[in-house]
């Protein structure tokens, strides 16, 4: 699937969600924000929590988290690392240390073994991890704002104010059932 086809597919998925267009756009922006942060094992959980707290579409937030994927993660995480280390002044890690860590996470073994080995590799590097998380948050804010307005504009290109009826609409419908 080409990037253009992928974007069109994402747009069509967003178009099919229930709720108002701002609700869907907010959810998508939340997911995109989470994608910018180095929190890959928790992306879905964080998107659901933020989607609920910020009153955005949770399915759209999930779709937004797909911005971080095996192709984009190295670039996003490096950008978050570079941004965080640059802003905080924390001494970074060497490229070999990053490759070693990546190798251990992609090697065979249980998750517990991988986390244990990663703990040894990053011992004393916690400031770098915090700096990377901060870098991801700093990158995520303007990207999420842009994603919100772009998504809202694209969704408004369709004719109605609401996308598809949401579950809430069915419960609030006061018209009697014809059957």
MMTF fields as JSON, N, C-alpha, C and O atoms, coordinates in Angstrom:
{
  "mmtfVersion": "1.0.0",
  "mmtfProducer": "UNKNOWN",
  "numBonds": 715,
  "numAtoms": 716,
  "numGroups": 179,
  "numChains": 1,
  "numModels": 1,
  "chainsPerModel": [1],
  "groupsPerChain": [179],
  "chainIdList": ["A"],
  "bondAtomList": [4, 2, 8, 6, 12, 10, 16, 14, 20, 18, 24, 22, 28, 26, 32, 30, 36, 34, 40, 38, 44, 42, 48, 46, 52, 50, 56, 54, 60, 58, 64, 62, 68, 66, 72, 70, 76, 74, 80, 78, 84, 82, 88, 86, 92, 90, 96, 94, 100, 98, 104, 102, 108, 106, 112, 110, 116, 114, 120, 118, 124, 122, 128, 126, 132, 130, 136, 134, 140, 138, 144, 142, 148, 146, 152, 150, 156, 154, 160, 158, 164, 162, 168, 166, 172, 170, 176, 174, 180, 178, 184, 182, 188, 186, 192, 190, 196, 194, 200, 198, 204, 202, 208, 206, 212, 210, 216, 214, 220, 218, 224, 222, 228, 226, 232, 230, 236, 234, 240, 238, 244, 242, 248, 246, 252, 250, 256, 254, 260, 258, 264, 262, 268, 266, 272, 270, 276, 274, 280, 278, 284, 282, 288, 286, 292, 290, 296, 294, 300, 298, 304, 302, 308, 306, 312, 310, 316, 314, 320, 318, 324, 322, 328, 326, 332, 330, 336, 334, 340, 338, 344, 342, 348, 346, 352, 350, 356, 354, 360, 358, 364, 362, 368, 366, 372, 370, 376, 374, 380, 378, 384, 382, 388, 386, 392, 390, 396, 394, 400, 398, 404, 402, 408, 406, 412, 410, 416, 414, 420, 418, 424, 422, 428, 426, 432, 430, 436, 434, 440, 438, 444, 442, 448, 446, 452, 450, 456, 454, 460, 458, 464, 462, 468, 466, 472, 470, 476, 474, 480, 478, 484, 482, 488, 486, 492, 490, 496, 494, 500, 498, 504, 502, 508, 506, 512, 510, 516, 514, 520, 518, 524, 522, 528, 526, 532, 530, 536, 534, 540, 538, 544, 542, 548, 546, 552, 550, 556, 554, 560, 558, 564, 562, 568, 566, 572, 570, 576, 574, 580, 578, 584, 582, 588, 586, 592, 590, 596, 594, 600, 598, 604, 602, 608, 606, 612, 610, 616, 614, 620, 618, 624, 622, 628, 626, 632, 630, 636, 634, 640, 638, 644, 642, 648, 646, 652, 650, 656, 654, 660, 658, 664, 662, 668, 666, 672, 670, 676, 674, 680, 678, 684, 682, 688, 686, 692, 690, 696, 694, 700, 698, 704, 702, 708, 706, 712, 710],
  "bondOrderList": [1, 1, 1, 1, 1, 1, 1, 1, 1, 1, 1, 1, 1, 1, 1, 1, 1, 1, 1, 1, 1, 1, 1, 1, 1, 1, 1, 1, 1, 1, 1, 1, 1, 1, 1, 1, 1, 1, 1, 1, 1, 1, 1, 1, 1, 1, 1, 1, 1, 1, 1, 1, 1, 1, 1, 1, 1, 1, 1, 1, 1, 1, 1, 1, 1, 1, 1, 1, 1, 1, 1, 1, 1, 1, 1, 1, 1, 1, 1, 1, 1, 1, 1, 1, 1, 1, 1, 1, 1, 1, 1, 1, 1, 1, 1, 1, 1, 1, 1, 1, 1, 1, 1, 1, 1, 1, 1, 1, 1, 1, 1, 1, 1, 1, 1, 1, 1, 1, 1, 1, 1, 1, 1, 1, 1, 1, 1, 1, 1, 1, 1, 1, 1, 1, 1, 1, 1, 1, 1, 1, 1, 1, 1, 1, 1, 1, 1, 1, 1, 1, 1, 1, 1, 1, 1, 1, 1, 1, 1, 1, 1, 1, 1, 1, 1, 1, 1, 1, 1, 1, 1, 1, 1, 1, 1, 1, 1, 1],
  "groupList": [{"groupName": "UNK", "atomNameList": ["N", "CA", "C", "O"], "elementList": ["N", "C", "C", "O"], "formalChargeList": [0, 0, 0, 0], "bondAtomList": [1, 0, 2, 1, 3, 2], "bondOrderList": [1, 1, 2], "singleLetterCode": "X", "chemCompType": "L-PEPTIDE LINKING"}],
  "groupTypeList": [0, 0, 0, 0, 0, 0, 0, 0, 0, 0, 0, 0, 0, 0, 0, 0, 0, 0, 0, 0, 0, 0, 0, 0, 0, 0, 0, 0, 0, 0, 0, 0, 0, 0, 0, 0, 0, 0, 0, 0, 0, 0, 0, 0, 0, 0, 0, 0, 0, 0, 0, 0, 0, 0, 0, 0, 0, 0, 0, 0, 0, 0, 0, 0, 0, 0, 0, 0, 0, 0, 0, 0, 0, 0, 0, 0, 0, 0, 0, 0, 0, 0, 0, 0, 0, 0, 0, 0, 0, 0, 0, 0, 0, 0, 0, 0, 0, 0, 0, 0, 0, 0, 0, 0, 0, 0, 0, 0, 0, 0, 0, 0, 0, 0, 0, 0, 0, 0, 0, 0, 0, 0, 0, 0, 0, 0, 0, 0, 0, 0, 0, 0, 0, 0, 0, 0, 0, 0, 0, 0, 0, 0, 0, 0, 0, 0, 0, 0, 0, 0, 0, 0, 0, 0, 0, 0, 0, 0, 0, 0, 0, 0, 0, 0, 0, 0, 0, 0, 0, 0, 0, 0, 0, 0, 0, 0, 0, 0, 0],
  "groupIdList": [1, 2, 3, 4, 5, 6, 7, 8, 9, 10, 11, 12, 13, 14, 15, 16, 17, 18, 19, 20, 21, 22, 23, 24, 25, 26, 27, 28, 29, 30, 31, 32, 33, 34, 35, 36, 37, 38, 39, 40, 41, 42, 43, 44, 45, 46, 47, 48, 49, 50, 51, 52, 53, 54, 55, 56, 57, 58, 59, 60, 61, 62, 63, 64, 65, 66, 67, 68, 69, 70, 71, 72, 73, 74, 75, 76, 77, 78, 79, 80, 81, 82, 83, 84, 85, 86, 87, 88, 89, 90, 91, 92, 93, 94, 95, 96, 97, 98, 99, 100, 101, 102, 103, 104, 105, 106, 107, 108, 109, 110, 111, 112, 113, 114, 115, 116, 117, 118, 119, 120, 121, 122, 123, 124, 125, 126, 127, 128, 129, 130, 131, 132, 133, 134, 135, 136, 137, 138, 139, 140, 141, 142, 143, 144, 145, 146, 147, 148, 149, 150, 151, 152, 153, 154, 155, 156, 157, 158, 159, 160, 161, 162, 163, 164, 165, 166, 167, 168, 169, 170, 171, 172, 173, 174, 175, 176, 177, 178, 179],
  "secStructList": [7, 7, 2, 2, 2, 2, 2, 2, 2, 2, 2, 2, 2, 2, 2, 6, 1, 5, 1, 5, 2, 2, 2, 2, 2, 2, 2, 2, 2, 2, 2, 2, 2, 2, 2, 2, 1, 1, 7, 4, 4, 4, 2, 2, 2, 2, 2, 2, 2, 2, 2, 2, 2, 6, 6, 7, 7, 2, 2, 2, 2, 2, 2, 2, 2, 6, 6, 1, 1, 6, 6, 6, 2, 2, 2, 2, 2, 2, 2, 2, 2, 2, 2, 2, 2, 2, 2, 2, 7, 7, 7, 7, 7, 7, 2, 2, 2, 2, 2, 2, 2, 2, 2, 2, 2, 2, 1, 1, 1, 7, 2, 2, 2, 2, 2, 2, 2, 2, 2, 2, 2, 2, 6, 6, 7, 2, 2, 2, 2, 2, 2, 2, 2, 2, 2, 2, 2, 2, 2, 2, 2, 2, 2, 2, 2, 2, 2, 2, 2, 2, 2, 2, 2, 2, 2, 2, 6, 1, 1, 1, 1, 5, 1, 5, 7, 7, 2, 2, 2, 2, 2, 2, 7, 7, 1, 7, 7, 7, 7],
  "xCoordList": [0.853, 0.0, 0.898, 1.794, 0.648, 1.454, 1.071, -0.004, 1.934, 1.582, 0.267, -0.517, 0.036, -1.199, -2.416, -3.429, -2.304, -3.401, -3.633, -4.773, -2.551, -2.655, -3.379, -4.253, -3.013, -3.666, -5.15, -5.986, -5.47, -6.87, -7.636, -8.79, -7.001, -7.617, -7.89, -8.964, -6.925, -7.099, -8.245, -9.092, -8.265, -9.337, -10.707, -11.648, -10.817, -12.096, -12.506, -13.689, -11.524, -11.833, -12.382, -13.362, -11.745, -12.196, -13.588, -14.409, -13.847, -15.144, -16.278, -17.416, -15.981, -17.004, -17.301, -18.212, -16.546, -16.767, -17.967, -18.287, -18.62, -19.764, -19.321, -18.21, -20.19, -19.919, -19.688, -19.666, -19.518, -19.291, -17.877, -17.003, -17.683, -16.369, -15.293, -14.185, -15.568, -14.554, -14.208, -13.056, -15.199, -14.999, -14.04, -13.121, -14.266, -13.408, -12.016, -11.014, -11.947, -10.649, -9.844, -8.628, -10.51, -9.825, -9.252, -8.114, -10.042, -9.555, -8.343, -7.359, -8.413, -7.29, -6.039, -4.941, -6.206, -5.061, -4.441, -3.222, -5.268, -4.756, -3.881, -2.791, -4.355, -3.565, -2.268, -1.235, -2.303, -1.079, -0.105, 1.097, -0.62, 0.232, 0.939, 2.151, 0.181, 0.767, 1.816, 2.826, 1.595, 2.552, 3.909, 4.926, 3.931, 5.19, 6.043, 7.236, 5.436, 6.159, 6.705, 6.096, 7.846, 8.436, 7.775, 8.388, 6.525, 5.738, 5.078, 3.966, 5.752, 5.132, 4.385, 3.312, 4.853, 4.032, 2.744, 1.843, 2.661, 1.502, 0.654, -0.285, 0.965, 0.273, -1.241, -1.933, -1.758, -3.209, -3.828, -4.85, -3.221, -3.745, -3.749, -4.744, -2.646, -2.564, -3.569, -4.161, -3.767, -4.728, -6.152, -6.941, -6.482, -7.818, -8.017, -9.062, -7.026, -7.14, -7.275, -8.172, -6.379, -6.457, -7.722, -8.317, -8.132, -9.366, -10.561, -11.438, -10.584, -11.673, -11.585, -12.583, -10.399, -10.231, -10.462, -11.021, -10.03, -10.154, -11.386, -11.568, -12.219, -13.487, -13.313, -13.951, -12.428, -12.221, -12.684, -12.915, -12.816, -13.232, -12.117, -10.999, -12.427, -11.423, -11.036, -9.848, -11.983, -11.548, -10.645, -9.69, -10.95, -10.099, -8.723, -7.717, -8.674, -7.385, -6.556, -5.348, -7.22, -6.507, -5.943, -4.791, -6.744, -6.271, -5.073, -4.125, -5.112, -3.997, -2.708, -1.619, -2.822, -1.598, -0.867, 0.304, -1.548, -0.913, 0.137, 0.833, 0.247, 1.326, 2.673, 3.624, 2.753, 3.985, 3.834, 2.988, 4.67, 4.634, 6.082, 6.986, 6.325, 7.71, 8.536, 9.759, 7.893, 8.631, 8.975, 10.08, 8.05, 8.255, 8.917, 9.514, 8.825, 9.344, 10.813, 11.136, 11.716, 13.117, 13.283, 14.058, 12.559, 12.673, 12.034, 12.614, 10.838, 10.143, 10.915, 11.06, 11.407, 12.114, 13.464, 13.888, 14.131, 15.393, 15.132, 15.874, 14.089, 13.753, 13.378, 13.762, 12.638, 12.28, 13.537, 13.704, 14.411, 15.683, 16.501, 16.951, 16.694, 17.513, 16.918, 17.637, 15.591, 14.922, 15.083, 15.428, 14.836, 14.926, 16.328, 16.533, 17.293, 18.685, 19.181, 19.91, 18.787, 19.197, 18.616, 19.319, 17.349, 16.683, 17.177, 17.408, 17.339, 17.709, 19.206, 19.641, 19.997, 21.449, 21.973, 23.147, 21.119, 21.532, 22.508, 22.333, 23.546, 24.498, 23.82, 23.287, 23.842, 23.167, 23.893, 24.886, 23.382, 23.995, 24.605, 24.245, 25.519, 26.171, 25.252, 24.321, 25.529, 24.755, 24.885, 23.916, 26.056, 26.254, 25.369, 24.856, 25.185, 24.307, 22.86, 22.133, 22.456, 21.095, 20.922, 19.905, 21.914, 21.833, 21.789, 21.05, 22.579, 22.598, 21.239, 20.734, 20.653, 19.331, 18.288, 17.466, 18.321, 17.385, 17.583, 16.614, 18.838, 19.132, 18.514, 17.908, 18.67, 18.138, 16.616, 16.039, 15.966, 14.503, 13.997, 12.865, 14.795, 14.371, 14.876, 14.559, 15.658, 16.195, 15.166, 14.209, 15.36, 14.421, 14.497, 15.52, 13.428, 13.378, 12.059, 11.276, 11.837, 10.595, 10.683, 11.768, 9.529, 9.488, 10.224, 10.92, 10.065, 10.741, 12.256, 12.946, 12.781, 14.223, 14.677, 15.736, 13.875, 14.223, 14.237, 15.147, 13.234, 13.178, 14.348, 14.951, 14.667, 15.793, 17.103, 17.891, 17.33, 18.552, 18.568, 19.61, 17.418, 17.348, 17.674, 18.311, 17.245, 17.56, 19.053, 19.54, 19.785, 21.247, 21.857, 22.795, 21.315, 21.861, 21.598, 22.427, 20.447, 20.118, 20.406, 20.093, 21.003, 21.341, 22.15, 23.17, 21.706, 22.369, 21.953, 22.438, 21.077, 20.655, 19.23, 18.644, 18.669, 17.304, 17.112, 16.071, 18.073, 17.882, 17.693, 16.953, 18.355, 18.202, 16.79, 16.194, 16.253, 14.891, 13.881, 12.956, 14.05, 13.15, 13.279, 12.283, 14.516, 14.731, 14.06, 13.481, 14.135, 13.501, 11.984, 11.326, 11.428, 9.984, 9.58, 8.582, 10.342, 10.07, 10.157, 9.322, 11.161, 11.293, 10.086, 9.627, 9.563, 8.377, 7.15, 6.345, 7.009, 5.876, 5.998, 5.015, 7.204, 7.425, 7.125, 6.517, 7.537, 7.227, 5.741, 5.149, 5.142, 3.759, 2.743, 1.707, 3.01, 2.024, 1.737, 0.576, 2.738, 2.396, 1.907, 1.064, 2.427, 1.974, 0.506, -0.267, 0.115, -1.276, -2.202, -3.303, -1.763, -2.584, -2.787, -3.899, -1.713, -1.822, -2.714, -3.507, -2.594, -3.424, -4.895, -5.765, -5.17, -6.561, -7.174, -8.229, -6.508, -7.083, -7.129, -8.084, -6.122, -6.136, -7.26, -7.994, -7.385, -8.437, -9.819, -10.709, -9.991, -11.271, -11.619, -12.762, -10.644, -10.884, -11.269, -12.193, -10.56, -10.873, -12.253, -13.009, -12.579, -13.889, -15.021, -16.117, -14.762, -15.796, -16.048, -17.028, -15.18, -15.379, -16.61, -17.174, -17.026, -18.265, -19.456, -19.27, -20.651, -21.796, -22.457, -22.887, -22.561, -23.322, -22.433, -21.209, -23.046, -22.317, -21.849, -20.838, -22.593, -22.206, -21.764, -22.23, -20.884, -20.441, -21.536, -22.478, -21.435, -22.484, -23.138, -22.508, -24.366, -24.992, -24.181, -23.715, -24.019, -23.305, -24.308, -25.518, -23.802, -24.666, -25.52, -26.686, -24.93, -25.628, -26.887, -27.919, -26.807, -27.957, -29.121, -30.281, -28.812, -29.864, -30.583, -31.788, -29.845, -30.442, -31.263, -32.203, -30.926, -31.609, -32.742, -33.425, -32.942, -33.977, -35.346, -35.651, -36.17, -37.463, -38.585, -39.725, -38.263, -39.297, -39.579, -38.658, -40.864, -41.203, -40.712, -40.621, -40.406, -39.974, -41.185, -42.211, -41.098, -42.264, -42.712, -43.801, -41.962, -42.362, -43.314, -43.729],
  "yCoordList": [-1.18, 0.0, 1.241, 1.373, 2.125, 3.343, 4.291, 4.148, 5.246, 6.207, 6.947, 7.198, 7.291, 7.992, 7.092, 7.543, 5.831, 4.888, 4.687, 4.595, 4.62, 4.443, 5.627, 5.441, 6.846, 8.038, 8.068, 8.439, 7.679, 7.628, 6.587, 6.808, 5.464, 4.411, 4.921, 4.68, 5.616, 6.171, 7.175, 7.164, 8.038, 9.039, 8.36, 8.783, 7.329, 6.619, 5.957, 5.926, 5.428, 4.845, 5.916, 5.685, 7.082, 8.17, 8.648, 8.968, 8.694, 9.133, 8.218, 8.666, 6.959, 5.988, 5.929, 5.214, 6.671, 6.636, 7.497, 8.466, 7.144, 7.902, 9.103, 9.135, 10.073, 11.263, 12.478, 12.389, 13.606, 14.841, 14.848, 14.102, 15.69, 15.793, 16.287, 15.751, 17.285, 17.686, 16.562, 16.432, 15.756, 14.619, 13.601, 13.11, 13.296, 12.344, 12.937, 12.252, 14.194, 14.849, 14.924, 14.73, 15.203, 15.259, 13.892, 13.788, 12.856, 11.506, 11.158, 10.619, 11.463, 11.168, 11.931, 11.374, 13.193, 14.008, 13.433, 13.467, 12.911, 12.282, 11.085, 10.919, 10.26, 9.099, 9.496, 8.868, 10.528, 11.014, 11.536, 11.283, 12.266, 12.758, 11.588, 11.624, 10.568, 9.402, 8.751, 8.256, 8.741, 8.139, 8.832, 8.211, 10.095, 10.843, 10.516, 10.819, 9.906, 9.611, 8.185, 7.293, 7.974, 6.628, 5.732, 5.349, 5.417, 4.626, 3.433, 3.045, 2.854, 1.863, 0.74, 0.366, 0.189, -0.889, -0.379, -1.162, 0.927, 1.494, 2.402, 3.028, 2.486, 3.437, 3.315, 4.319, 2.125, 1.942, 2.314, 2.999, 1.869, 2.181, 3.686, 4.24, 4.349, 5.795, 6.525, 7.516, 6.056, 6.686, 6.547, 7.488, 5.399, 5.196, 6.111, 6.749, 6.178, 7.027, 8.494, 9.19, 8.963, 10.367, 10.646, 11.716, 9.694, 9.857, 10.032, 10.86, 9.253, 9.361, 10.686, 11.395, 11.021, 12.241, 13.516, 14.486, 13.512, 14.708, 14.675, 15.54, 13.669, 13.524, 13.492, 14.233, 12.606, 12.377, 10.981, 10.147, 10.736, 9.426, 8.412, 8.557, 7.412, 6.392, 5.573, 5.309, 5.156, 4.462, 5.337, 4.84, 6.636, 7.532, 7.678, 7.793, 7.675, 7.741, 6.505, 6.592, 5.36, 4.128, 4.243, 3.881, 4.743, 4.908, 5.857, 5.635, 6.906, 7.854, 7.24, 7.662, 6.245, 5.605, 4.813, 4.471, 4.524, 3.757, 4.567, 4.034, 5.857, 6.668, 6.083, 6.092, 5.571, 4.889, 3.423, 2.708, 3.002, 1.64, 1.215, 2.036, -0.012, -0.459, 0.396, 0.452, 1.049, 1.889, 3.24, 3.744, 3.833, 5.193, 5.257, 6.277, 4.197, 4.231, 4.649, 5.505, 4.101, 4.531, 6.046, 6.68, 6.614, 8.052, 8.865, 9.845, 8.457, 9.179, 9.128, 10.143, 7.952, 7.818, 8.53, 9.109, 8.486, 9.225, 10.726, 11.438, 11.203, 12.63, 13.012, 14.083, 12.155, 12.416, 12.42, 13.28, 11.452, 11.372, 12.641, 13.271, 13.016, 14.174, 15.454, 16.273, 15.614, 16.795, 16.869, 17.919, 15.767, 15.75, 15.974, 16.743, 15.307, 15.452, 16.869, 17.445, 17.427, 18.787, 19.803, 20.708, 19.659, 20.621, 20.497, 21.506, 19.277, 19.079, 19.147, 19.406, 18.915, 18.905, 17.621, 17.546, 16.61, 15.314, 14.672, 14.749, 14.032, 13.344, 12.124, 11.284, 12.029, 10.955, 9.629, 9.485, 8.676, 7.354, 7.194, 7.904, 6.263, 6.049, 5.269, 4.594, 5.374, 4.651, 3.145, 2.41, 2.678, 1.25, 0.776, -0.343, 1.626, 1.253, 1.125, 0.228, 2.017, 1.958, 0.694, 0.009, 0.381, -0.829, -2.088, -3.025, -2.106, -3.257, -3.443, -4.561, -2.348, -2.413, -2.908, -3.764, -2.377, -2.804, -4.286, -5.02, -4.72, -6.123, -7.019, -8.044, -6.63, -7.457, -7.521, -8.549, -6.441, -6.472, -7.261, -7.744, -7.402, -8.167, -9.598, -10.374, -9.964, -11.319, -12.264, -11.815, -13.566, -14.526, -14.467, -14.087, -14.839, -14.856, -14.299, -13.727, -14.481, -13.997, -12.489, -11.908, -11.883, -10.453, -10.142, -9.132, -11.009, -10.812, -10.807, -9.981, -11.725, -11.757, -10.493, -9.942, -10.047, -8.843, -7.611, -6.788, -7.486, -6.343, -6.391, -5.362, -7.573, -7.728, -7.304, -6.559, -7.772, -7.418, -5.92, -5.271, -5.384, -3.947, -3.147, -2.096, -3.635, -2.967, -2.854, -1.826, -3.91, -3.87, -2.87, -2.146, -2.845, -1.955, -0.486, 0.37, -0.19, 1.216, 1.681, 2.814, 0.806, 1.184, 2.489, 2.583, 3.453, 4.752, 5.672, 6.8, 5.222, 6.021, 6.559, 7.045, 6.482, 6.934, 8.396, 8.719, 9.303, 10.684, 10.766, 11.62, 9.89, 9.878, 9.443, 9.99, 8.466, 8.003, 9.114, 9.319, 9.828, 10.939, 12.046, 12.639, 12.32, 13.348, 12.94, 13.781, 11.666, 11.176, 11.289, 11.687, 10.942, 11.091, 12.56, 12.879, 13.447, 14.883, 15.346, 16.127, 14.871, 15.218, 14.775, 15.504, 13.586, 13.094, 13.939, 14.209, 14.357, 15.213, 16.569, 17.095, 17.127, 18.422, 18.328, 19.238, 17.259, 17.062, 16.805, 17.277, 16.054, 15.631, 16.747, 16.672, 17.778, 18.856, 19.564, 19.617, 20.11, 20.784, 19.818, 20.182, 18.596, 17.618, 17.263, 17.146, 17.092, 16.767, 17.933, 17.721, 19.154, 20.321, 20.37, 20.591, 20.164, 20.132, 19.009, 19.194, 17.826, 16.678, 16.972, 16.596, 17.641, 17.969, 18.86, 18.542, 19.974, 20.917, 20.345, 20.597, 19.587, 18.976, 17.943, 17.912, 17.101, 16.079, 16.726, 16.307, 17.742, 18.432, 19.051, 18.972, 19.658, 20.273, 19.218, 19.421, 18.105, 17.04, 16.452, 16.193, 16.241, 15.671, 16.637, 16.212, 17.914, 18.91, 19.026, 19.64, 18.447, 18.463, 17.639, 17.827, 16.726, 15.998, 16.89, 17.952, 16.478, 17.389, 17.571, 18.683, 16.552, 16.699, 17.14, 17.033, 17.633, 18.072, 16.882, 16.958, 15.781, 14.568, 13.518, 13.491, 12.681, 11.611, 10.556, 10.684, 9.547, 8.535, 8.662, 9.179, 8.216, 8.303, 7.5, 6.4, 8.053, 7.331, 6.549, 6.719, 5.699, 4.911, 5.848, 5.564, 6.963, 7.927, 8.435, 8.632, 8.645, 9.137, 8.15, 8.555, 6.863, 5.861, 5.84, 5.595, 6.096, 6.091, 7.352, 7.322, 8.443, 9.711, 9.957, 10.978, 9.055, 9.218, 9.056, 8.002, 10.106, 10.056, 9.578, 9.42, 9.349, 8.882, 7.418, 6.636, 7.039, 5.638, 4.732, 5.132, 3.526, 2.516, 2.087, 1.73, 2.11, 1.791, 0.353, 0.05, -0.542, -1.955, -2.299, -3.453],
  "zCoordList": [0.0, 0.0, 0.0, 0.834, -0.925, -1.02, 0.131, 0.714, 0.457, 1.518, 1.233, 2.148, -0.027, -0.384, -0.127, 0.408, -0.51, -0.287, 1.215, 1.668, 1.969, 3.425, 4.065, 4.911, 3.658, 4.197, 3.841, 4.665, 2.618, 2.201, 3.01, 3.377, 3.283, 4.086, 5.514, 6.065, 6.099, 7.448, 7.446, 8.339, 6.441, 6.338, 6.26, 6.931, 5.456, 5.319, 6.634, 6.975, 7.372, 8.674, 9.62, 10.328, 9.625, 10.495, 10.1, 10.96, 8.805, 8.296, 8.748, 8.892, 8.968, 9.317, 10.809, 11.227, 11.622, 13.062, 13.442, 12.753, 14.526, 15.01, 15.83, 16.36, 15.924, 16.72, 15.849, 14.622, 16.498, 15.754, 15.181, 15.622, 14.211, 13.577, 14.544, 14.524, 15.391, 16.371, 17.354, 17.767, 17.726, 18.62, 17.987, 18.643, 16.721, 16.005, 15.794, 16.003, 15.386, 15.153, 16.45, 16.434, 17.57, 18.866, 19.226, 19.683, 19.018, 19.305, 18.454, 18.96, 17.161, 16.268, 16.706, 16.716, 17.063, 17.509, 18.782, 18.95, 19.668, 20.894, 20.533, 21.081, 19.619, 19.197, 18.534, 18.768, 17.709, 17.051, 18.103, 18.016, 19.099, 20.185, 20.882, 21.092, 21.23, 21.905, 21.014, 21.514, 19.709, 18.775, 18.79, 18.483, 19.139, 19.159, 20.385, 20.414, 21.383, 22.621, 22.597, 22.007, 23.235, 23.246, 24.296, 25.292, 24.042, 24.993, 24.301, 24.661, 23.317, 22.434, 23.164, 22.691, 24.248, 24.807, 25.455, 25.752, 25.67, 26.36, 25.476, 25.966, 24.185, 23.31, 23.367, 23.537, 23.23, 23.196, 24.536, 24.581, 25.618, 26.953, 27.182, 27.65, 26.857, 27.038, 26.147, 26.575, 24.927, 24.017, 24.555, 24.466, 25.103, 25.671, 26.876, 27.004, 27.757, 28.955, 28.563, 29.04, 27.688, 27.269, 26.462, 26.589, 25.638, 24.874, 25.801, 25.553, 26.858, 27.834, 28.59, 28.716, 29.091, 29.885, 29.08, 29.592, 27.82, 26.987, 26.084, 25.227, 26.29, 25.565, 24.052, 23.305, 23.64, 22.22, 21.856, 22.731, 20.6, 20.118, 20.39, 19.895, 21.161, 21.498, 20.267, 20.083, 19.408, 18.186, 17.302, 16.703, 17.224, 16.434, 17.085, 16.385, 18.415, 19.122, 18.795, 18.573, 18.769, 18.404, 16.991, 16.748, 16.067, 14.682, 14.653, 13.9, 15.46, 15.518, 16.036, 15.646, 16.914, 17.432, 16.354, 16.519, 15.258, 14.185, 13.425, 12.561, 13.752, 13.179, 13.59, 12.808, 14.828, 15.224, 14.859, 15.396, 13.94, 13.427, 13.169, 13.322, 12.793, 12.615, 11.643, 11.764, 10.698, 9.746, 10.36, 10.156, 11.108, 11.619, 12.991, 13.334, 13.777, 15.151, 15.228, 16.051, 14.426, 14.568, 14.383, 15.098, 13.429, 13.171, 14.292, 14.761, 14.72, 15.78, 17.088, 17.77, 17.436, 18.709, 18.679, 19.68, 17.54, 17.459, 17.568, 18.243, 16.911, 16.987, 18.421, 18.891, 19.119, 20.515, 21.388, 22.253, 21.149, 21.886, 21.656, 22.613, 20.398, 20.065, 20.664, 21.236, 20.522, 21.06, 22.577, 23.118, 23.253, 24.714, 25.236, 26.176, 24.63, 25.072, 24.791, 25.598, 23.65, 23.298, 24.274, 24.723, 24.6, 25.487, 26.922, 27.588, 27.402, 28.806, 29.054, 30.176, 28.015, 28.196, 28.819, 29.182, 28.948, 29.49, 28.518, 27.302, 29.07, 28.2, 27.603, 28.327, 26.285, 25.574, 25.66, 26.374, 24.926, 24.845, 23.462, 22.523, 23.352, 22.062, 21.127, 21.565, 19.852, 18.857, 19.079, 18.885, 19.479, 19.757, 20.903, 20.867, 21.928, 23.041, 22.561, 22.989, 21.681, 21.139, 20.301, 20.413, 19.459, 18.636, 19.499, 19.2, 20.564, 21.466, 22.123, 22.216, 22.576, 23.193, 22.183, 22.51, 20.976, 19.934, 19.616, 19.426, 19.561, 19.284, 20.358, 20.046, 21.611, 22.702, 22.696, 23.05, 22.301, 22.253, 21.062, 21.086, 20.032, 18.861, 18.879, 17.977, 19.89, 19.962, 20.579, 21.211, 20.397, 20.988, 22.518, 23.089, 23.145, 24.605, 25.097, 24.338, 26.379, 26.969, 27.192, 27.216, 27.352, 27.621, 28.923, 29.025, 29.908, 31.191, 31.01, 31.606, 30.192, 29.926, 29.205, 29.504, 28.264, 27.504, 28.407, 28.322, 29.267, 30.181, 31.157, 31.46, 31.642, 32.566, 31.888, 32.471, 30.674, 29.935, 29.623, 29.716, 29.258, 28.98, 30.232, 30.151, 31.378, 32.65, 32.869, 33.339, 32.53, 32.659, 31.678, 32.013, 30.472, 29.445, 29.741, 29.43, 30.34, 30.571, 31.994, 32.358, 32.796, 34.17, 34.154, 33.471, 34.881, 34.915, 33.782, 33.699, 32.919, 31.764, 31.935, 30.968, 33.125, 33.358, 32.95, 32.378, 33.219, 32.742, 31.213, 30.724, 30.478, 29.024, 28.656, 27.729, 29.375, 29.113, 29.391, 28.606, 30.495, 30.806, 29.769, 29.355, 29.352, 28.329, 27.018, 26.33, 26.673, 25.444, 25.544, 24.583, 26.696, 26.894, 26.78, 26.135, 27.397, 27.3, 25.849, 25.393, 25.127, 23.714, 22.91, 22.031, 23.199, 22.512, 22.807, 21.916, 24.065, 24.441, 23.74, 23.218, 23.732, 23.077, 21.58, 21.014, 20.948, 19.518, 19.315, 18.344, 20.232, 20.072, 20.136, 19.476, 20.911, 21.076, 19.752, 19.347, 19.061, 17.797, 16.716, 15.896, 16.711, 15.71, 15.957, 15.006, 17.223, 17.547, 17.204, 16.697, 17.476, 17.132, 15.613, 15.134, 14.872, 13.409, 12.931, 12.008, 13.56, 13.179, 13.454, 12.668, 14.565, 14.893, 13.812, 13.263, 13.512, 12.545, 11.129, 10.395, 10.742, 9.415, 9.308, 8.32, 10.332, 10.333, 10.338, 9.598, 11.169, 11.225, 9.874, 9.425, 9.239, 7.929, 6.89, 6.103, 6.896, 5.947, 6.203, 5.266, 7.472, 7.803, 7.472, 7.104, 7.601, 7.289, 5.792, 5.37, 5.002, 3.556, 3.173, 2.096, 4.059, 3.782, 4.145, 4.739, 3.803, 3.84, 5.197, 5.5, 6.022, 7.267, 8.423, 8.345, 9.489, 10.674, 11.502, 12.2, 11.418, 12.157, 11.148, 10.009, 11.576, 10.689, 10.642, 9.859, 11.438, 11.529, 12.896, 13.819, 13.059, 14.382, 15.395, 15.099, 16.575, 17.625, 18.46, 18.313, 19.328, 20.217, 21.068, 21.341, 21.48, 22.317, 21.616, 22.258, 20.31, 19.558, 19.608, 19.685, 19.564, 19.581, 20.931, 20.993, 22.003, 23.333, 23.59, 24.384, 22.938, 23.163, 22.172, 22.252, 21.266, 20.251, 20.907, 21.465, 20.84, 21.502, 20.582, 21.019, 19.313, 18.398, 18.662, 18.899, 18.621, 18.89, 17.771, 16.61, 18.146, 17.195, 16.375, 16.955, 15.01, 14.186, 14.264, 13.776, 14.834, 14.832, 15.909, 16.021]
}
